[in-house]
Coordinates of C-alpha atoms in Angstrom, one line a residue:
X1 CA 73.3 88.6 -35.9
X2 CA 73.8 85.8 -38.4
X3 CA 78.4 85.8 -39.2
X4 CA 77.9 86.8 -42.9
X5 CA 75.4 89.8 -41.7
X6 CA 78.3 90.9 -39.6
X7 CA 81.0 91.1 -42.4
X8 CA 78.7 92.6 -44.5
X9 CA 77.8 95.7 -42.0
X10 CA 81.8 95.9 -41.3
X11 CA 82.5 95.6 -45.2
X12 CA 79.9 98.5 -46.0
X13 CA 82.1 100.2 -43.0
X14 CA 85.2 99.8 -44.0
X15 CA 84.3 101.4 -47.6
X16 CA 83.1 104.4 -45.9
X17 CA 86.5 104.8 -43.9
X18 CA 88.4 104.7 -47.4
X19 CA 87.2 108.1 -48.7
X20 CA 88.1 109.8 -45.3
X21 CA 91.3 111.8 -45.6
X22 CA 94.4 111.1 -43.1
X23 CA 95.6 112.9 -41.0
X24 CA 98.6 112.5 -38.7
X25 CA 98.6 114.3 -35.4
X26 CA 101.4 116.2 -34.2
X27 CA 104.6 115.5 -32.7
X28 CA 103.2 116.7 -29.4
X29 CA 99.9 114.6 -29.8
X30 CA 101.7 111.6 -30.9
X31 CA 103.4 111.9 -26.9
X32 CA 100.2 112.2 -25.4
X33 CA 98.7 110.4 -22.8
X34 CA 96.5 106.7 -23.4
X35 CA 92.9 107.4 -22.5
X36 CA 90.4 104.3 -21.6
X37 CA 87.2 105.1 -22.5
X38 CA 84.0 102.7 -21.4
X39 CA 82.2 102.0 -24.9
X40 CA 80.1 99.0 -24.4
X41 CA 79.5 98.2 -20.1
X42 CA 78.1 94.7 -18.6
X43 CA 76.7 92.9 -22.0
X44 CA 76.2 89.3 -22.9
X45 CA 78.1 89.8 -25.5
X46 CA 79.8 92.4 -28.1
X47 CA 80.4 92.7 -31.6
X48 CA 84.4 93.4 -32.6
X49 CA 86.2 93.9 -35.7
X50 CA 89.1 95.4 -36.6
X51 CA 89.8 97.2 -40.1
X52 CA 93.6 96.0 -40.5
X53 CA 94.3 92.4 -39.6
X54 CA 94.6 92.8 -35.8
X55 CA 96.7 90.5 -33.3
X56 CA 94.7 89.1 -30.5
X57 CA 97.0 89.0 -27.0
X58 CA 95.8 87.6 -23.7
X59 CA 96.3 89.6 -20.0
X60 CA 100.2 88.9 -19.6
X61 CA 100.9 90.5 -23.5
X62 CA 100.9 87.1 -25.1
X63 CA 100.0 86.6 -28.3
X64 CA 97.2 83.9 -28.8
X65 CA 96.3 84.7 -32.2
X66 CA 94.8 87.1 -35.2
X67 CA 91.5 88.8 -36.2
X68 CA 91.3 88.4 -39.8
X69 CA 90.3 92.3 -41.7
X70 CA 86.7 92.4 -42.0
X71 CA 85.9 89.0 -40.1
X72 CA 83.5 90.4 -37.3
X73 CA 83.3 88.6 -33.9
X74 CA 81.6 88.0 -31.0
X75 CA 82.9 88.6 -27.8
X76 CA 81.3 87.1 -24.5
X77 CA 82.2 85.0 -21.4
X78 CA 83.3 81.8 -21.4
X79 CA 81.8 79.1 -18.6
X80 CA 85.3 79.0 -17.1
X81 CA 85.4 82.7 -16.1
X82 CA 87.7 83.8 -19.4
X83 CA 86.5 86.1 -22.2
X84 CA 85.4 84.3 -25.3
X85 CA 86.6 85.6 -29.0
X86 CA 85.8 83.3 -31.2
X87 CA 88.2 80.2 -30.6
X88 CA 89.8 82.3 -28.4
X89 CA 89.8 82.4 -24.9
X90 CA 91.6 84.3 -21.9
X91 CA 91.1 86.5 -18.6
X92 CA 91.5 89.3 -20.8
X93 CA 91.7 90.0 -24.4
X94 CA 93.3 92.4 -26.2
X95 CA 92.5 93.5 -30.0
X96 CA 95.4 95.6 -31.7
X97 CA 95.0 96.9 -35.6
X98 CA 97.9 96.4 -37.5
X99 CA 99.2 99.5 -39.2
X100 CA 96.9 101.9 -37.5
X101 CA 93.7 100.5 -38.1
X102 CA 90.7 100.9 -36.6
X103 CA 88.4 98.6 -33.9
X104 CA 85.2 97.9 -34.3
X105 CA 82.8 97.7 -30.7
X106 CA 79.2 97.2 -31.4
X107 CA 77.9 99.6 -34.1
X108 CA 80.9 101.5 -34.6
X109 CA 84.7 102.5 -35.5
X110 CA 87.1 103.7 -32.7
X111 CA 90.8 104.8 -33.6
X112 CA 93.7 103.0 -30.7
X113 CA 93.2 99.4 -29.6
X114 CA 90.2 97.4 -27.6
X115 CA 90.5 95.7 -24.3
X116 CA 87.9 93.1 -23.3
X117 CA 87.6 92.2 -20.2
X118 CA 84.6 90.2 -17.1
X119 CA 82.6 92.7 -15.7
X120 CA 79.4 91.2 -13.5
X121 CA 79.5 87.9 -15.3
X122 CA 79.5 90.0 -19.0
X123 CA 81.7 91.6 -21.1
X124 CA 82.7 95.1 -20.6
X125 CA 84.9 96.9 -24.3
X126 CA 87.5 99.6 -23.1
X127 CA 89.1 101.3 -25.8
X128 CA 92.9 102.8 -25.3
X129 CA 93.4 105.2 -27.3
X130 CA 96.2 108.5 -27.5
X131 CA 94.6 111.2 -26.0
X132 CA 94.6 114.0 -28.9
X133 CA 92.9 111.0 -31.4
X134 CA 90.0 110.7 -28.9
X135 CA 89.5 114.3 -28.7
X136 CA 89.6 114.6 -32.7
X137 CA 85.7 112.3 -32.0
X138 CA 84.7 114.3 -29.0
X139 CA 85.0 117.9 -30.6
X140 CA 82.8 116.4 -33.4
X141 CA 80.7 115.0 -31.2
X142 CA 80.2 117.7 -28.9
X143 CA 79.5 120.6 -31.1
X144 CA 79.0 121.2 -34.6
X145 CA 81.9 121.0 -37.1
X146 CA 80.9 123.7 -39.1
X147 CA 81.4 125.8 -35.9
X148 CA 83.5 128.9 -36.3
X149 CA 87.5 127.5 -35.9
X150 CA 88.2 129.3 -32.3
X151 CA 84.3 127.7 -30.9
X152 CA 85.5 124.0 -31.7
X153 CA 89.4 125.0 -30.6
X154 CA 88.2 126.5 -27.1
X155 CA 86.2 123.1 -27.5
X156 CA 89.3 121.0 -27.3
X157 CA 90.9 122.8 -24.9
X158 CA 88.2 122.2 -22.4
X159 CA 87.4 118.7 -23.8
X160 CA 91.7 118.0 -23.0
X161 CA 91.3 119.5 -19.6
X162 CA 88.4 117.9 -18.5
X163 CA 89.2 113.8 -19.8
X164 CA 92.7 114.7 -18.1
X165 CA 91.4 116.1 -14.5
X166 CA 88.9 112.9 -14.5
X167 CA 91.5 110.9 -15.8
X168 CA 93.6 111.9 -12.5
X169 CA 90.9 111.4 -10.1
X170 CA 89.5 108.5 -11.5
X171 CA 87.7 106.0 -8.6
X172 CA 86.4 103.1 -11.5
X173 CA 89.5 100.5 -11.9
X174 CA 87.8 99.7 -15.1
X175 CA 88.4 102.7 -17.4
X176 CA 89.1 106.6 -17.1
X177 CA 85.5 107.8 -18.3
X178 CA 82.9 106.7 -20.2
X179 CA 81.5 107.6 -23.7
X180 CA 78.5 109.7 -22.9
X181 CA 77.3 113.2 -21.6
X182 CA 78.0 111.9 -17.6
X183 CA 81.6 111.9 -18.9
X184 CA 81.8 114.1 -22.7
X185 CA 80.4 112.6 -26.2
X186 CA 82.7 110.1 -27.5
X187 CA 81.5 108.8 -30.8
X188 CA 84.1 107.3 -32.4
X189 CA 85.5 108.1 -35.9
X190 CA 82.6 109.1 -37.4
X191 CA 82.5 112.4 -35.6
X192 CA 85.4 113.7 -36.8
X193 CA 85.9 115.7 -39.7
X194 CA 89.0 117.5 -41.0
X195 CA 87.6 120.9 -39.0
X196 CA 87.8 119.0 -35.3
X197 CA 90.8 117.3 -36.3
X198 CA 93.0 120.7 -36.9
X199 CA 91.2 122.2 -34.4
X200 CA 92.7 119.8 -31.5
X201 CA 96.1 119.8 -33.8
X202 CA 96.1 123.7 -33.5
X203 CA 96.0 122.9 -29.6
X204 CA 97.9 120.1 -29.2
X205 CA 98.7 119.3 -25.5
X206 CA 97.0 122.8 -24.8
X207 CA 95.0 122.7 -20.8
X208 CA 93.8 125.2 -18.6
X209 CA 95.4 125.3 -15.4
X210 CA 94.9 126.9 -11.9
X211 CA 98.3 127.2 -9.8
X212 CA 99.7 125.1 -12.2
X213 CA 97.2 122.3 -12.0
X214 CA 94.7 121.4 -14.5
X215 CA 91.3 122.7 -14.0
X216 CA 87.8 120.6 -14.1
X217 CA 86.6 122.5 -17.4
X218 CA 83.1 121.5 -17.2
X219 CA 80.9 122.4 -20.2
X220 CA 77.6 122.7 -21.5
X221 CA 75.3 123.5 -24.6
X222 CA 73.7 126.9 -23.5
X223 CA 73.3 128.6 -19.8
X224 CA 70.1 131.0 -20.9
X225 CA 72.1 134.2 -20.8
X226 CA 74.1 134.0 -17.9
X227 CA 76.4 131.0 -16.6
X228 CA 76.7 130.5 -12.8
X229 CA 78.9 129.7 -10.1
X230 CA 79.7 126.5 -9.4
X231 CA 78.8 126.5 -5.3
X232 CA 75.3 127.6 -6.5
X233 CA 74.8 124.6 -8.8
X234 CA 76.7 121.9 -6.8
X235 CA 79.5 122.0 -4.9
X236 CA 82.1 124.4 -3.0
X237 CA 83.4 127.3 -4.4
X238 CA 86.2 127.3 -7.2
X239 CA 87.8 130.4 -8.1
X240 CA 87.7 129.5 -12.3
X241 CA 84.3 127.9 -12.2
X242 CA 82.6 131.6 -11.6
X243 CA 79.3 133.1 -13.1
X244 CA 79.7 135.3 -16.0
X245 CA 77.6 137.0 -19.0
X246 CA 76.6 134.3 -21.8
X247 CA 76.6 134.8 -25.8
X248 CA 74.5 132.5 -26.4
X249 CA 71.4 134.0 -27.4
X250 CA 71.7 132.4 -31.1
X251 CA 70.8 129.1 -29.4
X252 CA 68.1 126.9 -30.4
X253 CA 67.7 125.9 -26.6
X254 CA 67.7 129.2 -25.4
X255 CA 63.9 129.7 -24.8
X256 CA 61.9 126.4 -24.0
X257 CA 58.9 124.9 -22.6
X258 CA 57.0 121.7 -22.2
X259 CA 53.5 121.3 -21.1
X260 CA 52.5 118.5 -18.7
X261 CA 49.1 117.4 -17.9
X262 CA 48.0 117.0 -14.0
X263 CA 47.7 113.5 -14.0
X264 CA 51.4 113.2 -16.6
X265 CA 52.8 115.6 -13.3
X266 CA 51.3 113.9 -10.6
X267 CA 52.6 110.6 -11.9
X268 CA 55.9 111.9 -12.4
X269 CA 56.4 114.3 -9.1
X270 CA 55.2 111.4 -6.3
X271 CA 54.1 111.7 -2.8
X272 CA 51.5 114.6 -2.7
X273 CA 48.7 113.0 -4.8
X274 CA 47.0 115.3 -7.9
X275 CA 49.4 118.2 -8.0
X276 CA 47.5 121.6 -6.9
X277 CA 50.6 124.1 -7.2
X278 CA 54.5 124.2 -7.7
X279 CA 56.1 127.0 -6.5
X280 CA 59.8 128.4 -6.2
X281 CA 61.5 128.8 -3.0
X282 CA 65.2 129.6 -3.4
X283 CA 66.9 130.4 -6.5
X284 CA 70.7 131.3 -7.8
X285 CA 71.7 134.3 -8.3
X286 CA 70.8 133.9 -11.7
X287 CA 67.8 132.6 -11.3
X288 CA 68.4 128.8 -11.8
X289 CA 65.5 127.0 -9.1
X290 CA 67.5 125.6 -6.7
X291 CA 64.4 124.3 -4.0
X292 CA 60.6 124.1 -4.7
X293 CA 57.7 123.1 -3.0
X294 CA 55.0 120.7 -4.8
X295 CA 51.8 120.7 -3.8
X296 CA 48.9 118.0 -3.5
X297 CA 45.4 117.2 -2.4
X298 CA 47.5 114.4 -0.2
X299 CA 50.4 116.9 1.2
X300 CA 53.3 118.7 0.4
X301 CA 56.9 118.5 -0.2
X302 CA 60.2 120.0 -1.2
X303 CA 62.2 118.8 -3.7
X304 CA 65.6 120.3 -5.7
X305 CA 65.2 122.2 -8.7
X306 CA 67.6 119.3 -10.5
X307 CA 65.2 116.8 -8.9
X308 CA 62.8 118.2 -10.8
X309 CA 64.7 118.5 -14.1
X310 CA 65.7 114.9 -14.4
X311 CA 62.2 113.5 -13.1
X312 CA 60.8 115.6 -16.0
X313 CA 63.5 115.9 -18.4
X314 CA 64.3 119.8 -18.4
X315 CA 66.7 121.2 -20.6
X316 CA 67.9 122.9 -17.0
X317 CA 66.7 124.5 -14.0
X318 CA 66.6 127.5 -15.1
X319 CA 62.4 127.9 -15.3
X320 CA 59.0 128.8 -14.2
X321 CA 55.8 127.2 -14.0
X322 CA 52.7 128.3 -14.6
X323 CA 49.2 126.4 -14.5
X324 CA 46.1 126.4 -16.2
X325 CA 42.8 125.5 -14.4
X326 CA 40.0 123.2 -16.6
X327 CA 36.9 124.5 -17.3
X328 CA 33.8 124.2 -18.9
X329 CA 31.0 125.9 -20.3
X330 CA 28.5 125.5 -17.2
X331 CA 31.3 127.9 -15.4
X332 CA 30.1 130.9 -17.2
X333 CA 26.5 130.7 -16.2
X334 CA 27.6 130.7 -12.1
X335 CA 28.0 133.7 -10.8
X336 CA 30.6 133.4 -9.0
X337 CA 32.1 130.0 -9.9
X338 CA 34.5 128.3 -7.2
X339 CA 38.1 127.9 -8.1
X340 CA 38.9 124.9 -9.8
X341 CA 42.3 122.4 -9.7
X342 CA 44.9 122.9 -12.6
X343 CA 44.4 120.3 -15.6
X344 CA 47.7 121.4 -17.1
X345 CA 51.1 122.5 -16.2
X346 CA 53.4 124.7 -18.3
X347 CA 57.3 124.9 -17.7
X348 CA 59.2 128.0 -19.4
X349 CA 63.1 127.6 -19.6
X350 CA 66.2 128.9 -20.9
X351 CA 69.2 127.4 -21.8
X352 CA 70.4 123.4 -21.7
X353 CA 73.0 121.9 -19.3
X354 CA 74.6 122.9 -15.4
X355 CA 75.3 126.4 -16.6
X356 CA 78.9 125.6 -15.4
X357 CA 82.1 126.8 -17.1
X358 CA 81.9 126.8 -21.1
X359 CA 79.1 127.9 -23.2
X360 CA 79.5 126.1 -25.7
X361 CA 76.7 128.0 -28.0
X362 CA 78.4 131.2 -26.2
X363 CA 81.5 130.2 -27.6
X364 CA 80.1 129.7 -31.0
X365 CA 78.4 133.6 -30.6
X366 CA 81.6 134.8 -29.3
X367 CA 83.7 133.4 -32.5
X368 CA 81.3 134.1 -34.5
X369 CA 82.0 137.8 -33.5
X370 CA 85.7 137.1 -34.3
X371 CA 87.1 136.2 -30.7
X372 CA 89.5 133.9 -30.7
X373 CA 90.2 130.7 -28.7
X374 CA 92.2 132.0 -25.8
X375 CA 89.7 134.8 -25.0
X376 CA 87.2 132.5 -25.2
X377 CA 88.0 130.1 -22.4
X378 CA 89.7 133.1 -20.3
X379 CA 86.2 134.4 -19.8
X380 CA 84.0 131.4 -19.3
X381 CA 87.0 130.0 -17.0
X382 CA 88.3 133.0 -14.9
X383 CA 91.1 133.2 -13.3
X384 CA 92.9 130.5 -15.2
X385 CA 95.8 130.1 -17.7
X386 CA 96.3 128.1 -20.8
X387 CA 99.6 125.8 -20.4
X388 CA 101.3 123.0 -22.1
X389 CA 100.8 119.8 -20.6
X390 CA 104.7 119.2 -20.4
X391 CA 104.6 121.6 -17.5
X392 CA 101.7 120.9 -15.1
X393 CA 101.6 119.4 -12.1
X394 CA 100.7 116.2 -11.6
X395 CA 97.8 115.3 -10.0
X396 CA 96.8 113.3 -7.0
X397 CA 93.5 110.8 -6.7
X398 CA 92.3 112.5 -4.1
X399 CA 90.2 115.5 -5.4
X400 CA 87.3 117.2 -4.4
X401 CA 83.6 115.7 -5.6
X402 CA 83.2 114.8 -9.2
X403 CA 80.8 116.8 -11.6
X404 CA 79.7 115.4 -14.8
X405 CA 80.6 117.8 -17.9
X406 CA 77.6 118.5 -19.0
X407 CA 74.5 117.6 -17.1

């Protein structure tokens, strides 16, 4: 992208930020914890900006120079194994707003500071940023800001407990978590909006605990009436991570289905040839598929039901299949026509996501019905209790296996 291109997008950018109101967090959330969050991972190069003129340090906390408001740059490797800014070279580079502004990395604005560092021969952008500001972006972009008060506020909580729980058992010397659904939706500052931003003040420093240590509050969009426990889905069993009834039946993912010709299937599902038949063999409790058998005119196999949903692209696991055989009009003049193979596949499903923990369209039906934040995440995480942060245990690096939030 052409220099004068790149001031332009970050002028039209910055005029946006100036009608957003300010907000200052809390007392509490000013104290929090520095989260690094993975925005831009391994590229030949990065875009960076900074909405206040911004001080440029190298690895040891030198200052090397300044980033000009609204004067865009590239970042990229050098061919002496530094980081490249502009004129400006070093091991690492560092990008700090002045007065509270914001960074720019890639397409958008994140609140904190940016940290550029080699990665694979590119350029990986970490952003360090308080704890409470990230979560004001990860409400919004989780769930819906026009989402009853307690939904986004039970949102936060769980949002706070998660980041801090990977946080703790982070195994990437790079950054904390990343920026998508493997980790939670970060989107920078423009998915907040003065509802998410209370909402994580009203719970500032707020986490759900178990014996006094903070829980892995895994979330997702809607479990299809029912959530389930977690040594179903993945792993072993945890005593907050337990199947319970679902509100959600107001979600637009509750009821599904996607149709699939053989030959779209067969291409998809590999090793048995032209698909013949899919059928269940073990199921959760709940009824999410947990082991199937496939079919072909080459052989069988079986494969996980979450096998399945990623090859295909399933909202979940929790579905049936059904199949439809081709036909043609010379079939109604035989007799007794033989059977013939299925020409199309259809799969009926509920809900979107694991089915783990928080709901988060059930919390929306449950606020909507007037139940308020604590009830909320009492009942999708059982057995737990809602704490400061001041008082939690700290954690060790050596927990059990890692689960993404929402997939």
């Amino acid at each position: 992208m052409p220099m004068a291109t790149l001031r332009s997008a970050l002028f039209a950018s910055l005029a946006a930020i100036a009608v957003l109101p300010t907000f200052s967090p809390p007392a509490s959330a000013q104290a929090a914890p520095t989260i690094r969050v993975g925005i831009a991972i391994a590229r030949p190069q990065i875009r960076v900006g900074s909405s206040t003129p911004a001080i440029i340090r190298n690895e040891q906390g030198q200052q090397i120079g300044q980033l000009p408001t609204q004067q865009g740059s590239y970042a990229q490797p050098s061919a002496n194994g530094q980081v490249q800014l502009g004129s400006f070279r070093a091991r690492q580079i560092w990008l700090e707003p002045t007065n509270d502004g914001l960074v720019w990395i890639g397409d958008r604005w994140y609140r904190g500071r940016l940290q550029l560092i080699l990665d694979q021969g590119a350029v990986t952008a970490i952003n360090h940023v308080g704890l409470e500001s990230y979560l004001y972006s990860v409400v919004g972009s989780e769930v819906y800001a026009s989402w009853p008060t307690e939904a986004l506020k039970a949102q936060a909580v769980a949002a706070r407990s998660f980041v801090l729980y990977r946080r703790d058992r982070n195994r990437d010397p790079r950054f904390d978590v990343g920026n998508s659904t493997t980790w939670q939706v970060y989107k920078g500052i423009a998915s907040e909006a003065p509802t998410t931003i209370a909402a994580v003040n009203a719970t500032a420093g707020q986490v759900l605990t178990y014996n006094n240590r903070v829980i892995e509050a895994v979330f997702h969009a809607s479990s299809g009436g029912h959530t389930e426990n977690v040594e179903d889905v993945w792993s072993k069993p945890l005593p907050y991570l337990r199947g319970v009834q679902d509100y959600d039946q107001n979600a637009p993912v509750f009821n599904w289905s996607q149709s699939f010709s053989v030959q779209e299937l067969s291409a998809k599902l590999t090793g048995v040839g032209r698909i013949l038949q899919i059928e269940p063999l073990q199921t959760t409790p709940f009824g999410r598929i947990r082991d199937l058998r496939i079919t072909g005119d080459r052989g069988s196999r079986v494969v996980k039901g979450d096998e399945v949903r990623r090859a295909l692209n399933l909202r979940s696991s929790l579905f049936t299949v059904s199949s439809e055989a081709s036909s043609n009009w010379f079939d109604f003049l035989r007799p007794n026509p033989a059977p013939q193979p299925p020409s199309q596949f259809t799969i009926i499903g509920r809900g979107y996501g694991h089915g783990l923990g928080l709901s988060q369209w059930g919390a929306y039906g449950l606020a909507s019905q007037g139940v308020d934040y604590r009830r909320i995440l009492s009942h999708f995480y059982q057995n737990t209790n809602l704490s400061p942060l001041g008082g939690v245990i700290a954690q060790n690096s050596s927990g059990g296996d890692l689960i993404s939030a929402q997939d």
